[in-house]
Amino acid sequence: MKPRGRLDLPARMSDAPTRRVLDALTTSGIAVRFVGGCVRNAVLKREIDDIDLAVDKPPETVMRALEEAKIKAIPTGLKHGTVTAIADRGRFELTTLRRDVETDGRRATVAFTDDWLEDAGRRDFTFNALYADADGTLYDPFDGRADLAAGRVRFIGDPDLRIAEDRLRVLRFFRFHAWYGRPPFDGPGFDACRRNAAALGGLSGERVAKELLRTLEASASADAVEGMTEVGALDHWLPEYTNTKCLRALIAREDKPEALRRLAAILPAGADATAIGKRLKLSTQESMRLDVMLAHEPAIDIAGGPRAWRAQIYDLGNGLYVDRLLLAVDAPGDWRAALAMARSWTPPELPVSGGDALKLGLKPGPKVGALLEAVECWWIAGDFSADRAACLAELERLTHAA
Ligand code: ATP
Ligand code: MG
């Protein structure tokens, strides 16, 4: 693979922990290069999440080299050639150069190689096959930088063949378009996605969810989602999909992307969050949050002003209220002020408890709960202004009235 220019390495790729890992490998005669996302983002001068390194020796050799340099090495996936190095809290994924021996559309059987071009050729898109040496020498075997500059997500090789090897690449095409593309979609890639979308059902929910949620996190996610539905890529995994109207409005409102909230934005109110959560292997907590976001009730009352906001923040909790508020894109009222309230106001605790009811002579049982609930309703209706003495008086009044 021939050098094709130079890269100014950002701090994250030239700091002391990174140097330590690179030095440990090269001292042991292992050739190592940055690869994939970190090089792509360094070219774009975008933030770098994690550092992937490609190495030309088998994982056992890599483990030994790290251990000799007293760097913690985790055998993340020896069969696939992946070792994780931990140096001064920095994490590095080291993967041995590979070529595909067999593919079945879901998983590949790989063999290790020392041929950089072979390794590059099994990657998905041209700009994901960028490599850089520790001194910034850049390798770009498929003209990925030109595609990056043009906002073009281009498959390496024949898109249909590449998708047949791994169907997940249909979703990755849209994910990378959302982050790095500009309209229109790359024609040959898009058409191949359309021809192959029907086969996505065979994938695992985890892998699909990861791609889908990362797609949603991008600022251009709405266009990508529309492309996905146009080719039928959501038919199996998200048949509940409605449209991107709410998503677009949500993106304009929120100051920090939240993938799960954006997922809710492309689903209809009342959709079965439990079923969706199971299908996409969401955690129980995520499914529950989705459930609240998709529930018909309570309708978010923004026009009702501060009293209504406080009552609903108390009811839902600050976090879920923010979710519901941001998603209520058609509700009239000053949503910005409601949001500011949800971010700054801590709901108080009801100043009376079951113990107070018992002190009034009530016996433990459902009646106590019902009375407390009545006091709570009265207290909320009074905009939480009643203090403990007033709440106790109300409790007493209701107890005698009952
Ligand atoms: P991100 O910053 O979003 O993590 P990334 O490029 O690091 O972007 P990953 O999904 O972490 O994306 O994959 C790392 C690299 O591995 C990719 O850049 C690509 O070269 C290769 N890769 C990952 N998944 C596939 C796949 N399904 N088919 C082909 N190559 C893949
Ligand atoms: Mg990555």
Short mmCIF file of C-alpha atoms and ligand atoms in Angstrom, two decimals:
data_model
loop_
_atom_site.label_atom_id
_atom_site.label_comp_id
_atom_site.label_asym_id
_atom_site.label_seq_id
_atom_site.Cartn_x
_atom_site.Cartn_y
_atom_site.Cartn_z
CA MET A 1 0.00 0.00 0.00
CA LYS A 2 1.52 3.31 -1.10
CA PRO A 3 1.56 6.46 1.03
CA ARG A 4 -0.91 9.09 -0.17
CA GLY A 5 -0.19 12.30 1.67
CA ARG A 6 0.09 13.33 5.27
CA LEU A 7 -2.17 13.81 8.23
CA ASP A 8 -1.73 16.25 11.10
CA LEU A 9 -2.24 13.91 14.00
CA PRO A 10 -4.65 15.38 16.54
CA ALA A 11 -3.71 15.32 20.23
CA ARG A 12 -5.65 12.13 20.87
CA MET A 13 -3.51 10.27 18.33
CA SER A 14 -0.17 11.64 19.46
CA ASP A 15 -0.47 11.91 23.25
CA ALA A 16 1.70 10.00 25.70
CA PRO A 17 -0.56 6.93 26.17
CA THR A 18 -0.88 6.50 22.41
CA ARG A 19 2.88 6.81 22.00
CA ARG A 20 3.42 4.20 24.68
CA VAL A 21 1.25 1.67 22.87
CA LEU A 22 2.76 2.39 19.47
CA ASP A 23 6.31 2.19 20.88
CA ALA A 24 5.59 -1.10 22.65
CA LEU A 25 4.49 -2.64 19.37
CA THR A 26 7.19 -1.27 17.10
CA THR A 27 9.93 -2.20 19.59
CA SER A 28 8.74 -5.79 19.21
CA GLY A 29 8.89 -5.61 15.43
CA ILE A 30 5.13 -5.22 14.91
CA ALA A 31 4.03 -2.78 12.21
CA VAL A 32 1.10 -0.69 13.40
CA ARG A 33 -1.15 1.91 11.80
CA PHE A 34 -4.17 3.92 12.86
CA VAL A 35 -7.20 2.79 10.91
CA GLY A 36 -10.89 3.45 10.36
CA GLY A 37 -12.91 6.00 12.29
CA CYS A 38 -10.03 7.79 14.00
CA VAL A 39 -8.19 8.48 10.75
CA ARG A 40 -11.41 9.46 8.96
CA ASN A 41 -12.33 11.89 11.73
CA ALA A 42 -8.80 13.25 11.96
CA VAL A 43 -8.94 14.04 8.24
CA LEU A 44 -12.21 15.90 8.85
CA LYS A 45 -10.88 17.47 12.04
CA ARG A 46 -13.82 16.02 13.90
CA GLU A 47 -13.79 14.61 17.39
CA ILE A 48 -12.31 11.13 17.79
CA ASP A 49 -14.17 8.56 19.88
CA ASP A 50 -12.02 5.49 19.98
CA ILE A 51 -8.70 4.57 18.51
CA ASP A 52 -8.45 1.52 16.30
CA LEU A 53 -5.05 0.23 15.32
CA ALA A 54 -4.22 -2.34 12.67
CA VAL A 55 -1.23 -4.60 13.30
CA ASP A 56 0.58 -7.04 11.03
CA LYS A 57 1.17 -9.82 13.59
CA PRO A 58 -1.19 -12.31 15.26
CA PRO A 59 -2.94 -11.32 18.50
CA GLU A 60 -0.79 -13.54 20.72
CA THR A 61 2.31 -11.69 19.55
CA VAL A 62 0.55 -8.40 20.18
CA MET A 63 -0.43 -9.51 23.72
CA ARG A 64 3.14 -10.44 24.49
CA ALA A 65 4.53 -7.15 23.20
CA LEU A 66 2.10 -5.17 25.35
CA GLU A 67 2.77 -7.23 28.45
CA GLU A 68 6.50 -6.81 28.03
CA ALA A 69 5.95 -3.05 28.03
CA LYS A 70 3.74 -3.39 31.14
CA ILE A 71 0.65 -2.25 29.26
CA LYS A 72 -2.57 -3.96 30.23
CA ALA A 73 -3.75 -6.22 27.40
CA ILE A 74 -7.23 -7.74 27.23
CA PRO A 75 -7.85 -10.64 24.82
CA THR A 76 -11.11 -9.13 23.55
CA GLY A 77 -11.52 -11.48 20.59
CA LEU A 78 -8.44 -13.51 19.88
CA LYS A 79 -10.19 -15.56 17.19
CA HIS A 80 -11.02 -12.37 15.32
CA GLY A 81 -7.61 -10.87 16.01
CA THR A 82 -8.68 -8.22 18.49
CA VAL A 83 -6.75 -7.21 21.58
CA THR A 84 -7.61 -4.21 23.75
CA ALA A 85 -4.73 -2.26 25.23
CA ILE A 86 -5.27 -0.02 28.24
CA ALA A 87 -2.58 2.59 28.75
CA ASP A 88 -3.04 5.35 31.31
CA ARG A 89 -6.82 5.00 31.07
CA GLY A 90 -6.76 5.28 27.25
CA ARG A 91 -8.30 2.32 25.37
CA PHE A 92 -6.95 1.06 22.10
CA GLU A 93 -8.40 -1.69 19.92
CA LEU A 94 -5.64 -3.56 18.14
CA THR A 95 -6.73 -5.78 15.31
CA THR A 96 -4.57 -8.05 13.23
CA LEU A 97 -4.81 -7.54 9.47
CA ARG A 98 -7.49 -9.87 8.14
CA ARG A 99 -9.04 -11.26 5.05
CA ASP A 100 -12.40 -12.96 4.73
CA VAL A 101 -12.31 -16.71 4.21
CA GLU A 102 -16.03 -17.26 4.29
CA THR A 103 -19.05 -15.00 4.71
CA ASP A 104 -22.72 -15.84 5.18
CA GLY A 105 -24.31 -12.42 5.22
CA ARG A 106 -24.07 -12.16 9.00
CA ARG A 107 -20.67 -13.26 10.22
CA ALA A 108 -17.33 -13.70 8.51
CA THR A 109 -14.71 -16.35 9.07
CA VAL A 110 -11.40 -14.53 8.85
CA ALA A 111 -7.77 -15.42 8.39
CA PHE A 112 -4.87 -13.25 9.48
CA THR A 113 -2.65 -11.74 6.85
CA ASP A 114 0.26 -9.33 6.67
CA ASP A 115 -1.08 -7.68 3.53
CA TRP A 116 -2.42 -4.18 4.25
CA LEU A 117 -4.31 -3.98 0.98
CA GLU A 118 -6.13 -7.22 1.68
CA ASP A 119 -7.21 -5.83 5.04
CA ALA A 120 -8.35 -2.59 3.41
CA GLY A 121 -10.37 -4.46 0.81
CA ARG A 122 -12.62 -6.18 3.35
CA ARG A 123 -13.68 -2.90 4.96
CA ASP A 124 -17.02 -1.42 3.99
CA PHE A 125 -16.64 2.13 2.65
CA THR A 126 -13.76 3.91 0.97
CA PHE A 127 -13.35 6.45 3.78
CA ASN A 128 -13.32 3.68 6.39
CA ALA A 129 -10.21 2.21 4.79
CA LEU A 130 -7.87 5.07 5.63
CA TYR A 131 -4.67 4.23 7.50
CA ALA A 132 -2.05 6.44 9.09
CA ASP A 133 1.41 5.76 10.49
CA ALA A 134 2.56 7.10 13.83
CA ASP A 135 4.33 9.93 11.97
CA GLY A 136 1.17 10.95 10.08
CA THR A 137 1.91 9.25 6.75
CA LEU A 138 -1.48 8.58 5.22
CA TYR A 139 -2.68 5.60 3.16
CA ASP A 140 -5.86 5.90 1.15
CA PRO A 141 -6.09 2.90 -1.18
CA PHE A 142 -9.64 3.57 -2.43
CA ASP A 143 -9.72 7.37 -2.67
CA GLY A 144 -11.69 7.72 0.51
CA ARG A 145 -10.65 11.31 1.09
CA ALA A 146 -12.18 12.42 -2.19
CA ASP A 147 -15.43 10.69 -1.18
CA LEU A 148 -15.32 12.31 2.24
CA ALA A 149 -14.84 15.70 0.65
CA ALA A 150 -17.78 15.03 -1.67
CA GLY A 151 -20.00 13.64 1.12
CA ARG A 152 -20.24 10.35 -0.76
CA VAL A 153 -20.58 7.04 1.06
CA ARG A 154 -19.10 4.63 -1.46
CA PHE A 155 -18.79 0.89 -1.02
CA ILE A 156 -15.40 -0.66 -1.65
CA GLY A 157 -15.97 -2.92 -4.63
CA ASP A 158 -19.34 -4.12 -5.89
CA PRO A 159 -22.08 -2.97 -3.48
CA ASP A 160 -24.29 -6.04 -4.05
CA LEU A 161 -21.42 -8.40 -3.32
CA ARG A 162 -20.36 -6.44 -0.27
CA ILE A 163 -23.89 -6.50 1.09
CA ALA A 164 -24.20 -10.22 0.36
CA GLU A 165 -21.11 -10.73 2.56
CA ASP A 166 -22.66 -8.77 5.41
CA ARG A 167 -26.21 -7.44 5.19
CA LEU A 168 -25.62 -5.07 8.08
CA ARG A 169 -23.79 -2.90 5.56
CA VAL A 170 -27.17 -1.71 4.28
CA LEU A 171 -27.73 -0.06 7.64
CA ARG A 172 -24.13 1.10 7.86
CA PHE A 173 -24.55 2.81 4.48
CA PHE A 174 -27.30 4.98 5.95
CA ARG A 175 -25.52 5.45 9.26
CA PHE A 176 -22.38 6.79 7.57
CA HIS A 177 -24.47 8.88 5.21
CA ALA A 178 -26.14 10.50 8.21
CA TRP A 179 -22.77 11.41 9.70
CA TYR A 180 -20.54 12.05 6.70
CA GLY A 181 -22.74 12.22 3.61
CA ARG A 182 -24.44 14.96 1.71
CA PRO A 183 -27.47 14.50 -0.53
CA PRO A 184 -27.96 12.73 -2.82
CA PHE A 185 -27.16 9.20 -1.70
CA ASP A 186 -24.47 7.46 -3.70
CA GLY A 187 -26.54 5.94 -6.54
CA PRO A 188 -24.98 2.47 -6.90
CA GLY A 189 -24.89 2.00 -3.13
CA PHE A 190 -28.46 3.17 -2.65
CA ASP A 191 -29.78 0.91 -5.42
CA ALA A 192 -27.94 -2.07 -3.98
CA CYS A 193 -29.46 -1.33 -0.57
CA ARG A 194 -32.90 -1.35 -2.18
CA ARG A 195 -32.24 -4.71 -3.82
CA ASN A 196 -31.04 -6.24 -0.56
CA ALA A 197 -33.18 -4.64 2.13
CA ALA A 198 -35.60 -7.56 2.26
CA ALA A 199 -32.84 -9.78 3.65
CA LEU A 200 -32.24 -7.67 6.77
CA GLY A 201 -34.58 -9.80 8.87
CA GLY A 202 -31.86 -12.38 9.43
CA LEU A 203 -29.63 -10.00 11.37
CA SER A 204 -29.39 -9.84 15.14
CA GLY A 205 -31.43 -7.23 17.00
CA GLU A 206 -28.37 -5.92 18.86
CA ARG A 207 -26.42 -5.17 15.72
CA VAL A 208 -29.41 -3.57 14.02
CA ALA A 209 -30.24 -1.47 17.07
CA LYS A 210 -26.67 -0.25 17.39
CA GLU A 211 -26.61 0.95 13.78
CA LEU A 212 -30.10 2.42 13.94
CA LEU A 213 -29.49 4.33 17.17
CA ARG A 214 -26.18 5.66 15.94
CA THR A 215 -27.87 6.77 12.73
CA LEU A 216 -30.48 8.62 14.76
CA GLU A 217 -27.81 10.44 16.74
CA ALA A 218 -26.49 12.24 13.67
CA SER A 219 -27.69 15.73 12.87
CA ALA A 220 -28.70 14.62 9.36
CA SER A 221 -30.54 11.56 10.66
CA ALA A 222 -33.93 12.49 9.19
CA ASP A 223 -32.67 12.30 5.58
CA ALA A 224 -30.98 8.99 6.34
CA VAL A 225 -34.14 7.58 7.91
CA GLU A 226 -36.15 8.63 4.88
CA GLY A 227 -33.65 6.86 2.65
CA MET A 228 -33.90 3.77 4.81
CA THR A 229 -37.66 3.65 4.51
CA GLU A 230 -37.51 4.32 0.82
CA VAL A 231 -35.42 1.19 0.27
CA GLY A 232 -37.43 -0.82 2.81
CA ALA A 233 -34.60 -1.14 5.33
CA LEU A 234 -36.95 -0.54 8.26
CA ASP A 235 -39.74 -2.85 7.10
CA HIS A 236 -38.68 -5.77 9.23
CA TRP A 237 -37.15 -4.04 12.22
CA LEU A 238 -39.40 -1.05 12.65
CA PRO A 239 -42.71 -1.57 10.82
CA GLU A 240 -44.26 0.96 13.24
CA TYR A 241 -42.28 3.78 11.61
CA THR A 242 -44.44 6.77 10.73
CA ASN A 243 -42.47 9.65 9.21
CA THR A 244 -39.72 12.14 10.08
CA LYS A 245 -41.89 15.18 10.79
CA CYS A 246 -41.59 14.92 14.56
CA LEU A 247 -37.91 13.93 14.32
CA ARG A 248 -37.09 17.04 12.33
CA ALA A 249 -38.92 19.26 14.80
CA LEU A 250 -37.27 17.48 17.72
CA ILE A 251 -33.79 17.96 16.26
CA ALA A 252 -34.48 21.67 15.91
CA ARG A 253 -35.50 21.81 19.58
CA GLU A 254 -33.03 19.69 21.51
CA ASP A 255 -29.56 20.83 22.44
CA LYS A 256 -28.10 17.35 22.81
CA PRO A 257 -29.01 14.38 20.62
CA GLU A 258 -30.59 11.45 22.42
CA ALA A 259 -30.89 8.39 20.22
CA LEU A 260 -33.74 6.78 22.13
CA ARG A 261 -35.80 9.97 22.15
CA ARG A 262 -35.23 10.31 18.44
CA LEU A 263 -36.37 6.73 18.00
CA ALA A 264 -39.61 7.66 19.79
CA ALA A 265 -39.95 10.60 17.40
CA ILE A 266 -40.30 8.32 14.36
CA LEU A 267 -42.88 6.09 16.05
CA PRO A 268 -46.59 6.67 16.55
CA ALA A 269 -48.04 7.46 19.98
CA GLY A 270 -49.39 4.29 21.48
CA ALA A 271 -46.89 2.01 19.70
CA ASP A 272 -45.99 -1.12 21.66
CA ALA A 273 -42.71 -0.11 23.32
CA THR A 274 -42.29 -3.52 24.94
CA ALA A 275 -42.45 -5.31 21.60
CA ILE A 276 -40.07 -2.82 20.01
CA GLY A 277 -37.71 -3.10 22.97
CA LYS A 278 -37.66 -6.89 22.67
CA ARG A 279 -37.07 -6.79 18.94
CA LEU A 280 -34.20 -4.31 19.24
CA LYS A 281 -32.85 -5.89 22.42
CA LEU A 282 -33.16 -2.66 24.38
CA SER A 283 -32.49 -2.76 28.11
CA THR A 284 -35.47 -2.86 30.49
CA GLN A 285 -34.74 0.73 31.42
CA GLU A 286 -34.65 1.85 27.79
CA SER A 287 -37.91 0.04 27.03
CA MET A 288 -39.57 1.69 29.99
CA ARG A 289 -38.39 5.12 28.90
CA LEU A 290 -39.64 4.43 25.38
CA ASP A 291 -42.95 3.33 26.85
CA VAL A 292 -43.40 6.65 28.67
CA MET A 293 -42.35 8.60 25.59
CA LEU A 294 -44.91 6.79 23.41
CA ALA A 295 -47.81 6.79 25.86
CA HIS A 296 -50.95 8.68 24.85
CA GLU A 297 -51.38 9.99 28.40
CA PRO A 298 -50.76 12.44 29.84
CA ALA A 299 -51.04 14.91 26.97
CA ILE A 300 -48.38 17.53 27.61
CA ASP A 301 -50.02 20.83 28.50
CA ILE A 302 -47.58 23.55 27.54
CA ALA A 303 -50.14 26.31 27.11
CA GLY A 304 -51.28 25.78 30.73
CA GLY A 305 -48.23 27.72 31.94
CA PRO A 306 -45.96 27.25 34.97
CA ARG A 307 -48.59 25.61 37.20
CA ALA A 308 -49.36 22.97 34.57
CA TRP A 309 -45.65 22.46 33.89
CA ARG A 310 -44.87 21.89 37.56
CA ALA A 311 -47.76 19.48 37.98
CA GLN A 312 -46.57 17.38 35.03
CA ILE A 313 -42.91 17.55 36.01
CA TYR A 314 -43.96 16.26 39.44
CA ASP A 315 -45.99 13.50 37.82
CA LEU A 316 -43.42 12.29 35.26
CA GLY A 317 -40.12 13.23 36.88
CA ASN A 318 -37.83 15.84 35.30
CA GLY A 319 -36.10 13.55 32.77
CA LEU A 320 -39.20 11.93 31.34
CA TYR A 321 -41.02 15.26 31.31
CA VAL A 322 -38.23 16.72 29.17
CA ASP A 323 -38.60 13.74 26.81
CA ARG A 324 -42.35 14.20 26.52
CA LEU A 325 -42.10 17.97 26.22
CA LEU A 326 -39.54 17.88 23.42
CA LEU A 327 -41.60 15.28 21.58
CA ALA A 328 -44.84 17.27 21.91
CA VAL A 329 -43.96 19.28 18.83
CA ASP A 330 -47.57 20.10 17.95
CA ALA A 331 -48.60 21.33 21.40
CA PRO A 332 -49.06 25.12 21.54
CA GLY A 333 -47.30 27.19 24.19
CA ASP A 334 -43.88 28.35 25.30
CA TRP A 335 -42.00 25.05 25.31
CA ARG A 336 -38.67 26.79 25.92
CA ALA A 337 -39.87 28.21 29.19
CA ALA A 338 -41.33 24.83 30.16
CA LEU A 339 -37.99 23.21 29.34
CA ALA A 340 -36.11 25.76 31.45
CA MET A 341 -38.47 24.96 34.31
CA ALA A 342 -37.89 21.22 33.93
CA ARG A 343 -34.15 21.79 34.02
CA SER A 344 -34.15 24.01 37.11
CA TRP A 345 -37.08 23.06 39.33
CA THR A 346 -36.87 20.12 41.73
CA PRO A 347 -40.31 18.75 42.61
CA PRO A 348 -40.93 18.83 46.37
CA GLU A 349 -41.97 15.79 48.38
CA LEU A 350 -45.48 15.52 49.70
CA PRO A 351 -45.12 16.87 53.27
CA VAL A 352 -47.42 14.24 54.85
CA SER A 353 -47.10 10.46 54.94
CA GLY A 354 -48.91 7.29 55.93
CA GLY A 355 -47.60 7.68 59.48
CA ASP A 356 -49.50 10.96 59.83
CA ALA A 357 -52.72 9.25 58.76
CA LEU A 358 -52.22 6.51 61.36
CA LYS A 359 -51.66 9.12 64.05
CA LEU A 360 -55.11 10.46 63.21
CA GLY A 361 -56.48 7.07 64.22
CA LEU A 362 -56.84 5.47 60.81
CA LYS A 363 -56.09 1.76 60.47
CA PRO A 364 -53.45 0.65 57.96
CA GLY A 365 -55.11 -0.26 54.68
CA PRO A 366 -56.22 1.01 51.27
CA LYS A 367 -58.16 3.89 52.81
CA VAL A 368 -54.92 5.48 54.01
CA GLY A 369 -53.55 5.35 50.48
CA ALA A 370 -56.72 6.85 49.05
CA LEU A 371 -56.72 9.70 51.56
CA LEU A 372 -53.06 10.50 50.96
CA GLU A 373 -53.72 10.52 47.26
CA ALA A 374 -56.57 12.97 47.76
CA VAL A 375 -54.30 15.23 49.81
CA GLU A 376 -51.64 14.97 47.13
CA CYS A 377 -54.12 16.01 44.41
CA TRP A 378 -55.21 19.00 46.49
CA TRP A 379 -51.58 19.93 47.17
CA ILE A 380 -50.67 19.73 43.46
CA ALA A 381 -53.77 21.72 42.49
CA GLY A 382 -52.55 24.39 44.91
CA ASP A 383 -49.24 24.50 43.04
CA PHE A 384 -47.34 22.81 45.90
CA SER A 385 -47.72 25.88 48.11
CA ALA A 386 -49.35 24.16 51.10
CA ASP A 387 -46.80 23.43 53.85
CA ARG A 388 -46.82 20.48 56.23
CA ALA A 389 -49.23 22.09 58.67
CA ALA A 390 -51.69 22.90 55.88
CA CYS A 391 -51.39 19.38 54.42
CA LEU A 392 -51.97 17.85 57.86
CA ALA A 393 -55.06 20.01 58.28
CA GLU A 394 -56.35 18.89 54.89
CA LEU A 395 -55.64 15.27 55.76
CA GLU A 396 -57.57 15.68 58.97
CA ARG A 397 -60.46 17.39 57.21
CA LEU A 398 -60.68 14.61 54.62
CA THR A 399 -60.40 11.92 57.30
CA HIS A 400 -63.39 13.32 59.16
CA ALA A 401 -65.31 13.95 55.97
CA ALA A 402 -64.82 10.33 54.85
P1 ATP B 1 -17.37 5.26 14.58
O1 ATP B 1 -16.58 6.48 14.83
O2 ATP B 1 -18.79 5.55 14.32
O3 ATP B 1 -17.15 4.15 15.57
P2 ATP B 1 -15.94 3.55 12.83
O4 ATP B 1 -15.45 3.73 11.43
O5 ATP B 1 -14.91 3.34 13.90
O6 ATP B 1 -16.88 4.74 13.16
P3 ATP B 1 -16.93 0.97 13.53
O7 ATP B 1 -18.30 0.41 13.36
O8 ATP B 1 -16.40 1.15 14.91
O9 ATP B 1 -16.95 2.36 12.77
O10 ATP B 1 -15.92 0.08 12.70
C1 ATP B 1 -14.52 0.28 12.68
C2 ATP B 1 -13.96 -0.02 11.28
O11 ATP B 1 -14.12 -1.42 11.01
C3 ATP B 1 -14.71 0.71 10.17
O12 ATP B 1 -14.13 1.96 9.92
C4 ATP B 1 -14.56 -0.26 9.02
O13 ATP B 1 -13.30 -0.09 8.40
C5 ATP B 1 -14.54 -1.63 9.67
N1 ATP B 1 -15.88 -2.26 9.75
C6 ATP B 1 -16.71 -2.31 10.81
N2 ATP B 1 -17.83 -2.98 10.55
C7 ATP B 1 -17.72 -3.41 9.29
C8 ATP B 1 -18.56 -4.17 8.42
N3 ATP B 1 -19.75 -4.62 8.83
N4 ATP B 1 -18.12 -4.42 7.19
C9 ATP B 1 -16.91 -3.97 6.77
N5 ATP B 1 -16.09 -3.23 7.52
C10 ATP B 1 -16.48 -2.95 8.76
MG MG B 2 -15.42 2.73 15.97
#
